[in-house]
mmCIF file of C-alpha atoms in Angstrom:
data_model
loop_
_atom_site.group_PDB
_atom_site.id
_atom_site.type_symbol
_atom_site.label_atom_id
_atom_site.label_comp_id
_atom_site.label_asym_id
_atom_site.label_seq_id
_atom_site.Cartn_x
_atom_site.Cartn_y
_atom_site.Cartn_z
ATOM 1 C CA GLY A 30 40.320 127.019 -35.626
ATOM 2 C CA ASN A 31 42.070 126.757 -32.269
ATOM 3 C CA SER A 32 43.823 123.355 -31.878
ATOM 4 C CA SER A 33 42.268 122.227 -35.158
ATOM 5 C CA CYS A 34 43.988 121.004 -38.314
ATOM 6 C CA ARG A 35 43.895 120.903 -42.098
ATOM 7 C CA LEU A 36 41.163 118.258 -42.126
ATOM 8 C CA GLU A 37 38.597 121.035 -41.607
ATOM 9 C CA ALA A 38 39.164 122.056 -45.226
ATOM 10 C CA VAL A 39 38.384 118.611 -46.689
ATOM 11 C CA PRO A 40 34.674 119.406 -47.402
ATOM 12 C CA LEU A 41 35.773 122.436 -49.437
ATOM 13 C CA VAL A 42 37.992 120.482 -51.831
ATOM 14 C CA PRO A 43 35.216 118.867 -53.960
ATOM 15 C CA LEU A 44 33.434 122.218 -53.982
ATOM 16 C CA LEU A 45 36.322 124.371 -55.244
ATOM 17 C CA MET A 46 38.566 122.044 -57.245
ATOM 18 C CA PRO A 47 36.043 121.506 -60.108
ATOM 19 C CA LEU A 48 36.075 125.296 -60.547
ATOM 20 C CA SER A 49 39.886 125.159 -60.965
ATOM 21 C CA ILE A 50 40.311 126.990 -57.653
ATOM 22 C CA SER A 51 43.329 125.537 -55.866
ATOM 23 C CA VAL A 52 42.991 124.824 -52.147
ATOM 24 C CA PHE A 53 45.995 125.306 -49.835
ATOM 25 C CA CYS A 54 45.493 124.101 -46.253
ATOM 26 C CA PHE A 55 48.005 124.395 -43.427
ATOM 27 C CA ASP A 56 48.291 123.829 -39.677
ATOM 28 C CA PHE A 57 49.100 126.846 -37.515
ATOM 29 C CA SER A 58 52.041 126.526 -35.123
ATOM 30 C CA GLY A 59 51.068 124.260 -32.241
ATOM 31 C CA CYS A 60 48.145 122.787 -34.203
ATOM 32 C CA GLY A 61 47.765 119.606 -36.223
ATOM 33 C CA LEU A 62 51.129 118.322 -37.391
ATOM 34 C CA SER A 63 52.932 121.646 -36.982
ATOM 35 C CA GLU A 64 55.495 122.082 -34.233
ATOM 36 C CA GLY A 65 55.224 124.820 -31.650
ATOM 37 C CA GLU A 66 54.804 125.241 -27.919
ATOM 38 C CA TYR A 67 52.191 127.996 -27.842
ATOM 39 C CA ILE A 68 48.969 128.894 -29.625
ATOM 40 C CA SER A 69 48.565 132.677 -29.561
ATOM 41 C CA LEU A 70 45.003 132.796 -30.938
ATOM 42 C CA GLY A 71 46.013 135.000 -33.860
ATOM 43 C CA TRP A 72 49.015 137.100 -32.826
ATOM 44 C CA HIS A 73 51.789 134.821 -34.111
ATOM 45 C CA GLU A 74 49.416 132.885 -36.393
ATOM 46 C CA ARG A 75 49.096 135.912 -38.661
ATOM 47 C CA ASP A 76 52.817 135.566 -39.368
ATOM 48 C CA ASP A 77 52.288 131.868 -40.186
ATOM 49 C CA LEU A 78 49.637 132.999 -42.637
ATOM 50 C CA ALA A 79 51.900 135.665 -44.140
ATOM 51 C CA VAL A 80 54.631 133.064 -44.746
ATOM 52 C CA CYS A 81 52.143 130.782 -46.532
ATOM 53 C CA VAL A 82 50.888 133.617 -48.753
ATOM 54 C CA GLU A 83 54.476 134.617 -49.585
ATOM 55 C CA TYR A 84 55.318 131.004 -50.424
ATOM 56 C CA LEU A 85 52.317 130.621 -52.754
ATOM 57 C CA ARG A 86 53.191 133.797 -54.633
ATOM 58 C CA ALA A 87 56.827 132.709 -54.942
ATOM 59 C CA THR A 88 55.814 129.463 -56.652
ATOM 60 C CA GLY A 89 54.413 131.376 -59.628
ATOM 61 C CA ARG A 90 51.612 128.825 -59.866
ATOM 62 C CA VAL A 91 48.793 130.929 -58.390
ATOM 63 C CA SER A 92 47.217 134.178 -59.513
ATOM 64 C CA THR A 93 44.928 135.720 -56.901
ATOM 65 C CA ILE A 94 44.662 134.525 -53.306
ATOM 66 C CA ALA A 95 41.658 134.513 -50.973
ATOM 67 C CA LEU A 96 41.445 133.466 -47.320
ATOM 68 C CA TRP A 97 38.851 131.144 -45.754
ATOM 69 C CA GLY A 98 39.079 130.700 -41.998
ATOM 70 C CA ARG A 99 36.930 129.591 -39.079
ATOM 71 C CA SER A 100 37.058 130.840 -35.471
ATOM 72 C CA MET A 101 40.758 131.554 -34.727
ATOM 73 C CA GLY A 102 41.468 131.149 -38.453
ATOM 74 C CA ALA A 103 38.900 133.826 -39.311
ATOM 75 C CA PHE A 104 40.287 136.122 -36.608
ATOM 76 C CA THR A 105 43.824 135.576 -37.930
ATOM 77 C CA ALA A 106 42.692 136.409 -41.475
ATOM 78 C CA LEU A 107 41.347 139.747 -40.195
ATOM 79 C CA LEU A 108 44.640 140.529 -38.453
ATOM 80 C CA HIS A 109 46.474 139.912 -41.720
ATOM 81 C CA ALA A 110 44.096 141.412 -44.293
ATOM 82 C CA ASP A 111 44.729 145.060 -43.464
ATOM 83 C CA ARG A 112 48.466 144.664 -44.100
ATOM 84 C CA ASP A 113 48.004 142.806 -47.410
ATOM 85 C CA PRO A 114 45.530 144.659 -49.672
ATOM 86 C CA THR A 115 46.201 142.194 -52.526
ATOM 87 C CA ILE A 116 44.056 139.529 -50.810
ATOM 88 C CA ALA A 117 41.155 139.030 -53.225
ATOM 89 C CA GLY A 118 38.506 138.092 -50.673
ATOM 90 C CA LEU A 119 37.785 136.721 -47.213
ATOM 91 C CA VAL A 120 35.362 134.103 -45.904
ATOM 92 C CA LEU A 121 35.210 134.621 -42.135
ATOM 93 C CA ASP A 122 33.302 131.956 -40.215
ATOM 94 C CA SER A 123 32.744 132.804 -36.528
ATOM 95 C CA PRO A 124 35.462 135.420 -35.913
ATOM 96 C CA PHE A 125 35.615 137.174 -32.519
ATOM 97 C CA THR A 126 36.009 140.890 -31.939
ATOM 98 C CA SER A 127 38.750 140.643 -29.305
ATOM 99 C CA LEU A 128 40.274 137.994 -27.077
ATOM 100 C CA SER A 129 39.593 139.951 -23.886
ATOM 101 C CA VAL A 130 35.871 140.292 -24.639
ATOM 102 C CA LEU A 131 35.631 136.624 -25.627
ATOM 103 C CA ALA A 132 37.469 135.486 -22.474
ATOM 104 C CA GLN A 133 35.154 137.501 -20.209
ATOM 105 C CA GLU A 134 32.071 136.083 -21.926
ATOM 106 C CA LEU A 135 33.348 132.508 -21.607
ATOM 107 C CA ALA A 136 34.245 133.020 -17.935
ATOM 108 C CA GLN A 137 30.742 134.260 -17.156
ATOM 109 C CA SER A 138 28.809 131.734 -19.238
ATOM 110 C CA PHE A 139 30.790 128.529 -18.604
ATOM 111 C CA ALA A 140 32.670 129.099 -15.336
ATOM 112 C CA LYS A 141 29.945 131.341 -13.849
ATOM 113 C CA VAL A 142 32.617 133.787 -12.691
ATOM 114 C CA PRO A 143 31.473 137.343 -11.833
ATOM 115 C CA ALA A 144 32.653 140.055 -14.218
ATOM 116 C CA TRP A 145 34.941 141.716 -11.629
ATOM 117 C CA MET A 146 36.633 138.407 -10.824
ATOM 118 C CA ALA A 147 37.078 137.608 -14.536
ATOM 119 C CA GLN A 148 38.873 140.935 -14.997
ATOM 120 C CA VAL A 149 41.232 140.198 -12.104
ATOM 121 C CA VAL A 150 42.038 136.735 -13.470
ATOM 122 C CA LEU A 151 42.564 138.116 -16.977
ATOM 123 C CA ALA A 152 45.034 140.685 -15.643
ATOM 124 C CA VAL A 153 47.102 137.880 -14.118
ATOM 125 C CA VAL A 154 46.829 135.761 -17.262
ATOM 126 C CA ARG A 155 47.859 138.761 -19.355
ATOM 127 C CA SER A 156 51.103 139.246 -17.445
ATOM 128 C CA VAL A 157 51.938 135.540 -17.555
ATOM 129 C CA ILE A 158 51.376 135.371 -21.317
ATOM 130 C CA GLN A 159 53.488 138.479 -21.877
ATOM 131 C CA ALA A 160 56.342 136.894 -19.934
ATOM 132 C CA LYS A 161 56.177 133.429 -21.506
ATOM 133 C CA ALA A 162 54.809 133.932 -25.031
ATOM 134 C CA GLY A 163 55.906 137.492 -25.758
ATOM 135 C CA PHE A 164 52.640 139.162 -26.721
ATOM 136 C CA ASP A 165 49.879 141.180 -25.073
ATOM 137 C CA ILE A 166 46.386 139.653 -25.238
ATOM 138 C CA GLU A 167 44.939 143.179 -25.261
ATOM 139 C CA SER A 168 46.504 143.585 -28.710
ATOM 140 C CA LEU A 169 44.280 140.793 -30.051
ATOM 141 C CA ASP A 170 41.483 143.119 -31.151
ATOM 142 C CA ALA A 171 40.056 142.688 -34.649
ATOM 143 C CA ILE A 172 37.997 145.884 -34.383
ATOM 144 C CA ASN A 173 41.246 147.816 -34.746
ATOM 145 C CA HIS A 174 41.912 146.055 -38.058
ATOM 146 C CA VAL A 175 38.535 145.956 -39.857
ATOM 147 C CA GLY A 176 38.576 149.746 -40.198
ATOM 148 C CA ARG A 177 41.663 149.423 -42.416
ATOM 149 C CA SER A 178 40.590 146.372 -44.437
ATOM 150 C CA PHE A 179 39.052 146.712 -47.887
ATOM 151 C CA SER A 180 39.107 143.216 -49.433
ATOM 152 C CA PRO A 181 35.556 141.868 -49.994
ATOM 153 C CA ALA A 182 34.507 139.834 -46.955
ATOM 154 C CA LEU A 183 31.735 137.340 -46.211
ATOM 155 C CA PHE A 184 31.001 137.024 -42.477
ATOM 156 C CA VAL A 185 29.325 133.823 -41.254
ATOM 157 C CA ALA A 186 27.908 133.105 -37.785
ATOM 158 C CA ALA A 187 25.853 130.264 -36.324
ATOM 159 C CA GLU A 188 22.580 131.221 -34.649
ATOM 160 C CA GLY A 189 23.113 128.764 -31.774
ATOM 161 C CA ASP A 190 26.815 129.439 -31.200
ATOM 162 C CA ASP A 191 27.301 129.756 -27.418
ATOM 163 C CA PHE A 192 31.121 129.770 -27.635
ATOM 164 C CA ILE A 193 31.679 132.760 -29.940
ATOM 165 C CA LEU A 194 28.345 134.556 -29.786
ATOM 166 C CA PRO A 195 26.915 135.791 -33.124
ATOM 167 C CA HIS A 196 27.240 139.447 -32.067
ATOM 168 C CA HIS A 197 31.023 139.204 -32.632
ATOM 169 C CA ALA A 198 30.644 138.575 -36.377
ATOM 170 C CA GLN A 199 27.820 141.103 -36.605
ATOM 171 C CA GLU A 200 29.874 143.875 -34.953
ATOM 172 C CA LEU A 201 32.879 143.121 -37.155
ATOM 173 C CA HIS A 202 30.616 143.155 -40.212
ATOM 174 C CA GLU A 203 29.210 146.559 -39.258
ATOM 175 C CA ALA A 204 32.678 148.040 -38.706
ATOM 176 C CA TYR A 205 34.271 146.500 -41.803
ATOM 177 C CA GLN A 206 35.222 149.109 -44.405
ATOM 178 C CA GLY A 207 35.334 146.962 -47.545
ATOM 179 C CA GLU A 208 32.588 145.257 -49.547
ATOM 180 C CA LYS A 209 30.862 142.914 -47.104
ATOM 181 C CA GLU A 210 28.072 140.407 -46.604
ATOM 182 C CA MET A 211 26.611 138.791 -43.477
ATOM 183 C CA HIS A 212 25.211 135.267 -43.486
ATOM 184 C CA MET A 213 23.593 133.493 -40.527
ATOM 185 C CA VAL A 214 23.370 129.702 -40.440
ATOM 186 C CA PRO A 215 21.650 127.233 -38.114
ATOM 187 C CA GLY A 216 23.695 125.208 -35.640
ATOM 188 C CA ASP A 217 26.410 125.950 -33.094
ATOM 189 C CA HIS A 218 30.128 126.753 -33.146
ATOM 190 C CA ASN A 219 31.263 123.318 -34.305
ATOM 191 C CA SER A 220 28.299 122.347 -36.457
ATOM 192 C CA THR A 221 28.985 121.327 -40.040
ATOM 193 C CA ARG A 222 28.023 124.280 -42.171
ATOM 194 C CA PRO A 223 25.096 123.631 -44.558
ATOM 195 C CA GLU A 224 25.918 122.886 -48.175
ATOM 196 C CA ALA A 225 24.036 126.058 -49.146
ATOM 197 C CA CYS A 226 26.380 128.114 -46.948
ATOM 198 C CA ARG A 227 29.496 126.561 -48.470
ATOM 199 C CA ARG A 228 28.139 127.152 -51.968
ATOM 200 C CA LYS A 229 27.311 130.763 -51.138
ATOM 201 C CA ALA A 230 30.878 131.245 -49.938
ATOM 202 C CA ALA A 231 32.290 129.609 -53.077
ATOM 203 C CA LEU A 232 30.201 131.880 -55.327
ATOM 204 C CA PHE A 233 31.324 134.871 -53.262
ATOM 205 C CA LEU A 234 34.972 133.971 -53.814
ATOM 206 C CA CYS A 235 34.376 133.429 -57.541
ATOM 207 C CA ARG A 236 33.140 137.019 -57.767
ATOM 208 C CA THR A 237 36.063 138.421 -55.799
ATOM 209 C CA PHE A 238 38.683 136.767 -58.039
ATOM 210 C CA HIS A 239 37.557 138.852 -61.062
ATOM 211 C CA ASP A 240 38.685 136.045 -63.355
ATOM 212 C CA GLU A 241 37.283 136.060 -66.888
ATOM 213 C CA ARG A 242 36.621 132.310 -66.907
ATOM 214 C CA LEU A 243 34.887 132.373 -63.513
ATOM 215 C CA ASP A 244 32.915 135.492 -64.477
ATOM 216 C CA GLN A 245 31.544 133.655 -67.515
ATOM 217 C CA LEU A 246 30.631 130.645 -65.381
ATOM 218 C CA LEU A 247 28.902 132.931 -62.898
ATOM 219 C CA GLY A 248 26.928 134.487 -65.734
ATOM 220 C CA MET A 249 25.807 131.057 -66.908
ATOM 221 C CA HIS A 250 24.917 130.068 -63.337
ATOM 222 C CA ALA A 251 22.950 133.253 -62.652
ATOM 223 C CA GLY A 252 21.191 132.980 -66.024
ATOM 224 C CA GLY A 253 19.952 129.486 -65.220
ATOM 225 C CA LEU A 254 21.923 127.863 -68.033
ATOM 226 C CA VAL A 255 24.100 125.636 -65.900
ATOM 227 C CA ASP A 256 24.671 124.650 -62.273
ATOM 228 C CA ILE A 257 28.187 125.884 -61.581
ATOM 229 C CA PHE A 258 28.759 123.109 -59.035
ATOM 230 C CA SER A 259 27.461 120.092 -60.961
ATOM 231 C CA GLY A 260 28.159 121.289 -64.511
ATOM 232 C CA VAL A 261 24.664 120.133 -65.527
ATOM 233 C CA ALA A 262 22.233 122.428 -67.322
ATOM 234 C CA LYS A 263 19.791 123.607 -64.667
ATOM 235 C CA GLN A 264 16.739 122.991 -66.783
ATOM 236 C CA GLN A 265 17.886 119.478 -67.572
ATOM 237 C CA GLN A 266 19.438 118.069 -64.383
ATOM 238 C CA VAL A 267 19.727 114.714 -66.185
ATOM 239 C CA PRO A 268 22.740 112.392 -65.801
ATOM 240 C CA GLN A 269 24.832 112.252 -68.978
ATOM 241 C CA ALA A 270 24.306 108.512 -69.348
ATOM 242 C CA ALA A 271 20.533 108.994 -69.304
ATOM 243 C CA MET A 272 20.497 111.710 -71.964
ATOM 244 C CA GLY A 273 19.274 111.007 -75.431
ATOM 245 C CA GLU A 274 21.173 112.566 -78.313
ATOM 246 C CA ASP A 275 18.654 115.375 -78.738
ATOM 247 C CA GLU A 276 18.650 116.129 -74.995
ATOM 248 C CA GLU A 277 22.441 116.299 -74.851
ATOM 249 C CA GLY A 278 22.541 118.559 -77.879
ATOM 250 C CA ALA A 279 19.883 120.829 -76.391
ATOM 251 C CA ALA A 280 21.903 121.055 -73.163
ATOM 252 C CA LEU A 281 24.970 122.087 -75.181
ATOM 253 C CA CYS A 282 22.918 124.736 -76.933
ATOM 254 C CA GLN A 283 21.794 126.129 -73.593
ATOM 255 C CA GLN A 284 25.403 126.401 -72.446
ATOM 256 C CA MET A 285 26.400 128.098 -75.714
ATOM 257 C CA GLN A 286 23.590 130.653 -75.544
ATOM 258 C CA VAL A 287 25.410 132.605 -72.859
ATOM 259 C CA PHE A 288 27.435 134.177 -75.706
ATOM 260 C CA PRO A 289 25.561 137.107 -77.349
ATOM 261 C CA PRO A 290 26.218 135.977 -80.957
ATOM 262 C CA LEU A 291 24.626 132.593 -80.171
ATOM 263 C CA THR A 292 21.651 133.577 -78.016
ATOM 264 C CA ARG A 293 19.112 132.213 -80.535
ATOM 265 C CA MET A 294 20.952 128.959 -81.149
ATOM 266 C CA ARG A 295 18.726 125.889 -81.608
ATOM 267 C CA LEU A 296 19.600 122.306 -82.528
ATOM 268 C CA VAL A 297 17.765 121.239 -85.704
ATOM 269 C CA HIS A 298 19.666 118.098 -86.703
ATOM 270 C CA ARG A 299 22.329 116.053 -84.942
ATOM 271 C CA ARG A 300 24.822 113.575 -86.343
ATOM 272 C CA ARG A 301 27.528 111.612 -84.506
ATOM 273 C CA CYS A 302 30.709 110.822 -86.447
ATOM 274 C CA SER A 303 34.413 110.114 -86.035
ATOM 275 C CA ARG A 304 37.358 112.104 -87.295
ATOM 276 C CA PRO A 305 38.179 112.737 -90.050
ATOM 277 C CA PHE A 306 34.763 113.764 -91.348
ATOM 278 C CA LEU A 307 33.289 115.881 -94.120
ATOM 279 C CA ALA A 308 30.000 117.771 -93.776
ATOM 280 C CA ARG A 309 28.212 119.443 -96.641
ATOM 281 C CA ALA A 310 24.963 121.381 -96.588
ATOM 282 C CA THR A 311 23.012 123.837 -98.685
ATOM 283 C CA VAL A 312 21.615 126.679 -96.600
ATOM 284 C CA THR A 313 18.857 128.979 -97.829
ATOM 285 C CA LEU A 314 18.183 132.040 -95.685
ATOM 286 C CA LEU A 315 14.599 133.171 -96.178
ATOM 287 C CA GLN A 316 15.020 136.479 -94.313
ATOM 288 C CA ASP A 317 17.803 139.038 -94.097
ATOM 289 C CA SER A 318 17.977 138.543 -90.319
ATOM 290 C CA ALA A 319 18.101 134.728 -90.514
ATOM 291 C CA GLU A 320 21.185 132.754 -89.417
ATOM 292 C CA ALA A 321 22.199 129.120 -89.674
ATOM 293 C CA GLY A 322 25.294 126.984 -89.326
ATOM 294 C CA PHE A 323 27.092 124.075 -87.701
ATOM 295 C CA PHE A 324 28.641 123.512 -84.335
ATOM 296 C CA VAL A 325 31.006 120.611 -83.831
ATOM 297 C CA ARG A 326 31.665 119.215 -80.360
ATOM 298 C CA LEU A 327 35.053 117.545 -80.095
ATOM 299 C CA ALA A 328 35.083 114.548 -77.767
ATOM 300 C CA PRO A 329 37.879 111.991 -77.202
ATOM 301 C CA ALA A 330 37.583 108.480 -78.551
ATOM 302 C CA VAL A 331 37.165 105.640 -76.075
ATOM 303 C CA ASP A 332 40.900 104.873 -75.996
ATOM 304 C CA GLU A 333 42.037 108.531 -75.871
ATOM 305 C CA GLU A 334 42.816 110.789 -72.954
ATOM 306 C CA PRO A 335 39.987 113.202 -71.989
ATOM 307 C CA LEU A 336 40.232 116.729 -73.348
ATOM 308 C CA GLY A 337 41.308 119.291 -70.760
ATOM 309 C CA GLY A 338 38.908 122.031 -69.663
ATOM 310 C CA SER A 339 35.236 122.172 -70.561
ATOM 311 C CA ALA A 340 33.506 121.425 -73.877
ATOM 312 C CA HIS A 341 35.595 122.084 -77.011
ATOM 313 C CA LEU A 342 33.390 123.320 -79.867
ATOM 314 C CA LEU A 343 33.837 124.693 -83.373
ATOM 315 C CA VAL A 344 31.057 126.977 -84.601
ATOM 316 C CA LEU A 345 30.379 127.922 -88.248
ATOM 317 C CA SER A 346 27.607 130.515 -88.496
ATOM 318 C CA VAL A 347 26.176 131.922 -91.718
ATOM 319 C CA SER A 348 24.082 135.056 -92.225
ATOM 320 C CA SER A 349 23.252 137.238 -95.209
ATOM 321 C CA SER A 350 26.105 139.586 -94.315
ATOM 322 C CA ALA A 351 28.850 137.382 -92.880
ATOM 323 C CA LEU A 352 30.305 133.916 -92.442
ATOM 324 C CA MET A 353 32.062 133.409 -89.102
ATOM 325 C CA ILE A 354 34.129 130.539 -87.702
ATOM 326 C CA SER A 355 34.563 130.498 -83.930
ATOM 327 C CA ARG A 356 36.034 128.225 -81.294
ATOM 328 C CA VAL A 357 34.717 127.627 -77.788
ATOM 329 C CA CYS A 358 37.222 126.358 -75.243
ATOM 330 C CA ASP A 359 37.113 126.666 -71.435
ATOM 331 C CA ASP A 360 33.920 128.758 -71.645
ATOM 332 C CA ALA A 361 35.517 131.413 -73.890
ATOM 333 C CA LEU A 362 34.335 132.234 -77.439
ATOM 334 C CA ASN A 363 37.143 133.136 -79.853
ATOM 335 C CA THR A 364 36.525 134.189 -83.460
ATOM 336 C CA LEU A 365 38.928 132.453 -85.833
ATOM 337 C CA ALA A 366 37.859 133.863 -89.197
ATOM 338 C CA VAL A 367 35.206 136.137 -90.706
ATOM 339 C CA GLY A 368 34.173 136.298 -94.359
ATOM 340 C CA ALA A 369 31.450 137.760 -96.548
ATOM 341 C CA GLY A 370 28.017 136.189 -96.335
#
């Protein structure tokens, strides 16, 4: 936002980082720790944003990029989005339609200046800004950009915002040409957004990235198998330390059942062991449609480094027609070998 800084993004870090979504925060020119004499409320800031996007892509360490901005940051994102169609998605908290409309509203509501007088003052301010900062405030109009923007966008506005009135976000939402959603929250312009709002925005971005890993997590979240933010099975919601062996195994089964070949998976017997190990069993299938098998969860020993990603599992499934060995790693099921049943 205007005269704000990177600290506004701090609450988003614990929300997005566990999902392996990198967070890049920066200060616009004239804000935070960045140098600069003028704040242009979006005109020059969109070039700051373009430089940051170009830098991230040049690193080769990011795939898709989304934008999350509030107030001036949201307005700046709209000014940039129509010239960069590769932006995956936008979260736009309290954007304004145009600077001239916003200035007139603020003059009337806070300074109690009549509309005609506000227009006269704005004309003088416009000429001064053109001379000193090199841009025309009449050009700061997001309505002219939303008609050419097609990246999915989530618009957010606070019901009690008396600085940037909610109608700004609503009008931009109506005029926006891409996939869009509108979300109203309680509070005012500077209120901390509810956790539910931040989670809704995070889920929205997960959908816009079209990433296979995130899509699988979203499927598990929507199916009630796991809470995407806590990593705990929704039906369990039990801390790991408090879980008994059967409860932990059942939770793993629930997470595995998101994969079609394992939808009927149930834990019958559990055994904890250390590597190397040897498991032998005699399986009798009483029906042609029956299936049985093993799944092995690999966990580090006490003195070992934790395994990267999510649960690492080996699955051996047996049916009357086939024997299949699969591996689950980072929420993806990969078949390693298939033999006759």
